[in-house]
Every structure is written in C-alpha cells, then in structure tokens.
Amino acid sequence: MKWLDDLMDEQREDGALPGIVPTGGWGYAWGNGPAWDSALILIPYYLYLYTGDAGALTRCYDSMRRYVDYLERNSKKLLIPFGLGDWVPAKTETPADLTSTAYFAIDAEIVSLTATLLGRVGEAARYATLAKNVRSAFRSAFLRDDGTVGPGTQTAQSCALFQDMLKTPQKDPVFQKLLERIAQDGDRLDVGILGAKYLFHTLSERGSHELALNLLTRTDQPSYGWWLEQGATTLWETWDGNASRNHIMFGDVSAWFYKQLAGIRPDPSVPGFKRVLLEPKLSPRVPEVRAWHDGPYGRIVSEIAQKPDGLEWTVVVPPNSTAIATIPAPSVESVTESGIPLREARGVRVRTVREGAVTVALLSGRYQFRVKR
C-alpha cells in the first residue's frame, strides 16, 4: 500500500497523475496517460483478483474515481487524445488515442465494480454506463466494417480483442485481420510494450497458440530470442537494445507462461483463487510444463507431460477452494483420474464436453488426469 499511497499523494486535485512517482513536478504534461496512470486502478484490482482482499480497492476508490472523472472531462467525445501509447514499437506506431481510450473503458469498469463492493449503487451504475459508452465511442471511431481497427497494426487489432472493446459478432473479423497483418509483417513481431501484452494472449485464447509460440521463439530481431542471443539476462526497454537494459517493459510474457502454457488463472467472479480456472494450451513444441502459484488458500499446481500415447496432467487444488478445469481430451471416455474413469472419480464432476475439451468441476485435492490418445 505504501506505493499506492505515494501514487495518490502525487494526484492533483483535478485528478491528473504524473508519469513517474514520486515526482518533483515532471510528468503531468508528458510521459503519462491512461496506459501508465491506470496503475492507480489496475494494481488495486489485481490485488483483489489474486488475493480476494478488496482493501486496496476501497482505500483507493476516491482517487480512482477522480482519475476517471479527469479522463472524462479531458476526453473528446469519450476518446482520450493524449498519453504515451504503444511505447517503442518494433516498427509501426499505433495511435495513442486508441490504446488510451481502451484503458479509459477498463478504468471506468473497475471503478463501477469497486462502487458495487462499497454499496454505492448510483455510482456503480454511472461508471458502468460510462464504460459502455466509451466502448461504443471506441468502435465508432476505430472499427471499420471489414474488421480493421485503426491503422490495422498488430497492437490495434489485439488491443480491441484483449481489452474487450468489441461486440461478439465483431470479434472474428477483427481476429482474422490480426492474422493477416502478422502474415503481412512476415510472421514477425511489430508491437511495443502494450501490444506485447495483448498479442500473445489474444493468439493463444483464440486458437492460434502455435503462432504465438512461433513469434515468441524467433531469434531474429525483433524478438525475445534475439535478446537472449545477444547475452541478455534481463528484459530490455527496446527491441533493438539501444536504451535501458534493465526494464520490466516487455515483462507480461511471464504472465502468458502461467495463464496459457500452465493454464492457471483466478476466476474474476470468485476472486482470490477461491475458485481456480485451469485451461492449459498444448503444443508438441512444449511437451512439459510445470507451474505453481501460491494463492491465499495454498499452492495451486499444474504439471503437464505430453507423451506418445497421451497426456498426463497433475493438478492440485488447495483446501477450501474449488476449480474449473478444462482437460484437452477428445471425449470423457478417453480420460481417467488416478486410473479411475473420469465420471467415477472422487471430487470430479463433468460439466461440459465440446470438441477437443472436457470441462470438469473439482473439489480441493490432488488429481492425476491421463488422456489416452
């Protein structure tokens, strides 16, 4: 909370935030904007999401609300015309108003959630409506009929999807345009730090996990692999390495390891890992994955081993919590848990079956799933 207190201390009466904290006055006119300033809102939200403790959200609520009000007052028809955008892209810039406006919608949504937690019904409704209207303004300003978002960059296309700025029928055309843009770019990355957060999750979650892996494992410039070949032991600020070589700028790839490869994530509707969501994305190029997360109820484990005759997936759900696990399997009959047919396994309830996946509800415990190929 000390860091958040420092951030709130630097907030001006009109709600403006600087680009650095603490500051002697620098950063209110340049170097800030929603992609940076939203730390005031996103960090308390993530603390709530990952721990179940709403203390930071409620403590920061008034400052969060003032910041969203500041954005609304300084918007142009709910579009945010200022702020650092997709900082240091590999090649092509994405307009900052596009990424800034998306963060405006997210910020308003989180303020609405916090107002609900505080029992402030009127404020919750106001900010929920604002978030809805900002998303509508985003679509009107940036979305074309063919699915192109803004200039059609990798960052623009993936931002619209990752930040949930689209209506359901619009998502497939936007994703198709993203795939086309990546191909046009020679299957190379062309994102800055914001696009690097959006792109890999978007690809993996929409059925193009192999493409995400291809982009992540390239060794030509620009890529993480190229950094490693240059001897990097830390994350750099820029793809070409001509600035700081100790930056967290492109660090969200570590979250991709947990959420996509291991499949571990909290359930926003039951925060604090009271209910764990488990849905790993498989690839023959990553035959083994071992990951854990120490949540409020104990250690969550996801260990995957792909073998010629099938898949082994070890899952640990901590005491006093439950999980929804999506098993990559062709059918219920192809899955056993500790050698027992899935439907007969203790602590397991089959929820849904779709092509290539069986979703089950799990009580706390240790599970050893095996999928026969």
GROMACS .gro file of N, CA and C in nm, residues 87-141:
model
  165
   87TRP      N    1   0.447   0.211  -2.648
   87TRP     CA    2   0.584   0.262  -2.638
   87TRP      C    3   0.685   0.171  -2.709
   88VAL      N    4   0.775   0.234  -2.779
   88VAL     CA    5   0.886   0.172  -2.854
   88VAL      C    6   0.844   0.047  -2.933
   89PRO      N    7   0.754   0.064  -3.029
   89PRO     CA    8   0.718  -0.050  -3.115
   89PRO      C    9   0.836  -0.092  -3.201
   90ALA      N   10   0.831  -0.214  -3.249
   90ALA     CA   11   0.939  -0.263  -3.334
   90ALA      C   12   0.952  -0.181  -3.461
   91LYS      N   13   0.837  -0.145  -3.520
   91LYS     CA   14   0.842  -0.075  -3.649
   91LYS      C   15   0.731   0.027  -3.663
   92THR      N   16   0.606  -0.014  -3.639
   92THR     CA   17   0.490   0.068  -3.674
   92THR      C   18   0.421   0.122  -3.549
   93GLU      N   19   0.394   0.251  -3.549
   93GLU     CA   20   0.327   0.312  -3.435
   93GLU      C   21   0.175   0.293  -3.444
   94THR      N   22   0.113   0.278  -3.328
   94THR     CA   23  -0.032   0.274  -3.315
   94THR      C   24  -0.076   0.401  -3.243
   95PRO      N   25  -0.175   0.473  -3.294
   95PRO     CA   26  -0.215   0.599  -3.230
   95PRO      C   27  -0.245   0.582  -3.082
   96ALA      N   28  -0.193   0.675  -3.002
   96ALA     CA   29  -0.212   0.666  -2.857
   96ALA      C   30  -0.358   0.680  -2.818
   97ASP      N   31  -0.438   0.753  -2.898
   97ASP     CA   32  -0.578   0.768  -2.859
   97ASP      C   33  -0.652   0.635  -2.861
   98LEU      N   34  -0.607   0.542  -2.942
   98LEU     CA   35  -0.671   0.410  -2.949
   98LEU      C   36  -0.647   0.332  -2.821
   99THR      N   37  -0.520   0.318  -2.783
   99THR     CA   38  -0.489   0.241  -2.662
   99THR      C   39  -0.533   0.315  -2.536
  100SER      N   40  -0.523   0.448  -2.535
  100SER     CA   41  -0.565   0.525  -2.418
  100SER      C   42  -0.715   0.512  -2.394
  101THR      N   43  -0.793   0.516  -2.501
  101THR     CA   44  -0.938   0.505  -2.486
  101THR      C   45  -0.978   0.368  -2.434
  102ALA      N   46  -0.908   0.264  -2.477
  102ALA     CA   47  -0.938   0.130  -2.426
  102ALA      C   48  -0.914   0.123  -2.275
  103TYR      N   49  -0.806   0.183  -2.228
  103TYR     CA   50  -0.781   0.185  -2.084
  103TYR      C   51  -0.886   0.268  -2.010
  104PHE      N   52  -0.935   0.371  -2.071
  104PHE     CA   53  -1.042   0.452  -2.011
  104PHE      C   54  -1.163   0.363  -1.982
  105ALA      N   55  -1.200   0.279  -2.077
  105ALA     CA   56  -1.314   0.189  -2.057
  105ALA      C   57  -1.288   0.092  -1.942
  106ILE      N   58  -1.169   0.033  -1.939
  106ILE     CA   59  -1.134  -0.061  -1.832
  106ILE      C   60  -1.138   0.008  -1.697
  107ASP      N   61  -1.082   0.129  -1.691
  107ASP     CA   62  -1.078   0.203  -1.564
  107ASP      C   63  -1.219   0.231  -1.513
  108ALA      N   64  -1.306   0.276  -1.601
  108ALA     CA   65  -1.444   0.305  -1.560
  108ALA      C   66  -1.513   0.179  -1.510
  109GLU      N   67  -1.486   0.068  -1.574
  109GLU     CA   68  -1.546  -0.060  -1.536
  109GLU      C   69  -1.502  -0.101  -1.395
  110ILE      N   70  -1.374  -0.084  -1.366
  110ILE     CA   71  -1.323  -0.122  -1.234
  110ILE      C   72  -1.375  -0.028  -1.126
  111VAL      N   73  -1.388   0.099  -1.157
  111VAL     CA   74  -1.448   0.193  -1.061
  111VAL      C   75  -1.593   0.152  -1.032
  112SER      N   76  -1.665   0.109  -1.134
  112SER     CA   77  -1.802   0.061  -1.114
  112SER      C   78  -1.805  -0.060  -1.022
  113LEU      N   79  -1.714  -0.155  -1.045
  113LEU     CA   80  -1.706  -0.274  -0.960
  113LEU      C   81  -1.679  -0.235  -0.815
  114THR      N   82  -1.585  -0.142  -0.796
  114THR     CA   83  -1.550  -0.100  -0.661
  114THR      C   84  -1.668  -0.031  -0.593
  115ALA      N   85  -1.739   0.051  -0.667
  115ALA     CA   86  -1.858   0.117  -0.611
  115ALA      C   87  -1.960   0.013  -0.567
  116THR      N   88  -1.974  -0.094  -0.644
  116THR     CA   89  -2.065  -0.202  -0.607
  116THR      C   90  -2.021  -0.265  -0.476
  117LEU      N   91  -1.891  -0.292  -0.462
  117LEU     CA   92  -1.840  -0.352  -0.339
  117LEU      C   93  -1.865  -0.262  -0.219
  118LEU      N   94  -1.864  -0.131  -0.242
  118LEU     CA   95  -1.886  -0.034  -0.135
  118LEU      C   96  -2.034  -0.004  -0.110
  119GLY      N   97  -2.122  -0.062  -0.194
  119GLY     CA   98  -2.264  -0.039  -0.179
  119GLY      C   99  -2.311   0.094  -0.233
  120ARG      N  100  -2.231   0.157  -0.318
  120ARG     CA  101  -2.268   0.286  -0.377
  120ARG      C  102  -2.338   0.260  -0.511
  121VAL      N  103  -2.464   0.229  -0.503
  121VAL     CA  104  -2.539   0.180  -0.618
  121VAL      C  105  -2.542   0.282  -0.731
  122GLY      N  106  -2.569   0.407  -0.700
  122GLY     CA  107  -2.578   0.509  -0.803
  122GLY      C  108  -2.447   0.529  -0.876
  123GLU      N  109  -2.336   0.532  -0.802
  123GLU     CA  110  -2.206   0.550  -0.865
  123GLU      C  111  -2.169   0.427  -0.948
  124ALA      N  112  -2.204   0.309  -0.900
  124ALA     CA  113  -2.177   0.188  -0.976
  124ALA      C  114  -2.247   0.193  -1.111
  125ALA      N  115  -2.372   0.235  -1.112
  125ALA     CA  116  -2.448   0.244  -1.237
  125ALA      C  117  -2.389   0.349  -1.330
  126ARG      N  118  -2.350   0.463  -1.273
  126ARG     CA  119  -2.294   0.571  -1.356
  126ARG      C  120  -2.167   0.526  -1.428
  127TYR      N  121  -2.076   0.462  -1.356
  127TYR     CA  122  -1.948   0.424  -1.419
  127TYR      C  123  -1.963   0.303  -1.510
  128ALA      N  124  -2.059   0.216  -1.481
  128ALA     CA  125  -2.087   0.106  -1.574
  128ALA      C  126  -2.139   0.160  -1.706
  129THR      N  127  -2.227   0.260  -1.699
  129THR     CA  128  -2.278   0.324  -1.821
  129THR      C  129  -2.166   0.396  -1.895
  130LEU      N  130  -2.078   0.462  -1.820
  130LEU     CA  131  -1.965   0.530  -1.883
  130LEU      C  132  -1.876   0.431  -1.957
  131ALA      N  133  -1.844   0.318  -1.895
  131ALA     CA  134  -1.761   0.217  -1.961
  131ALA      C  135  -1.826   0.168  -2.090
  132LYS      N  136  -1.956   0.144  -2.084
  132LYS     CA  137  -2.030   0.101  -2.203
  132LYS      C  138  -2.024   0.205  -2.312
  133ASN      N  139  -2.040   0.331  -2.275
  133ASN     CA  140  -2.038   0.439  -2.374
  133ASN      C  141  -1.899   0.460  -2.433
  134VAL      N  142  -1.796   0.442  -2.352
  134VAL     CA  143  -1.659   0.455  -2.404
  134VAL      C  144  -1.631   0.346  -2.506
  135ARG      N  145  -1.675   0.225  -2.477
  135ARG     CA  146  -1.655   0.116  -2.573
  135ARG      C  147  -1.729   0.147  -2.704
  136SER      N  148  -1.848   0.200  -2.693
  136SER     CA  149  -1.923   0.237  -2.813
  136SER      C  150  -1.850   0.344  -2.892
  137ALA      N  151  -1.795   0.444  -2.822
  137ALA     CA  152  -1.719   0.550  -2.889
  137ALA      C  153  -1.594   0.494  -2.956
  138PHE      N  154  -1.530   0.399  -2.890
  138PHE     CA  155  -1.412   0.333  -2.947
  138PHE      C  156  -1.447   0.266  -3.079
  139ARG      N  157  -1.555   0.189  -3.079
  139ARG     CA  158  -1.594   0.118  -3.202
  139ARG      C  159  -1.630   0.216  -3.313
  140SER      N  160  -1.701   0.321  -3.279
  140SER     CA  161  -1.741   0.420  -3.380
  140SER      C  162  -1.619   0.488  -3.441
  141ALA      N  163  -1.518   0.513  -3.359
  141ALA     CA  164  -1.401   0.587  -3.406
  141ALA      C  165  -1.300   0.500  -3.479
   0.00000   0.00000   0.00000
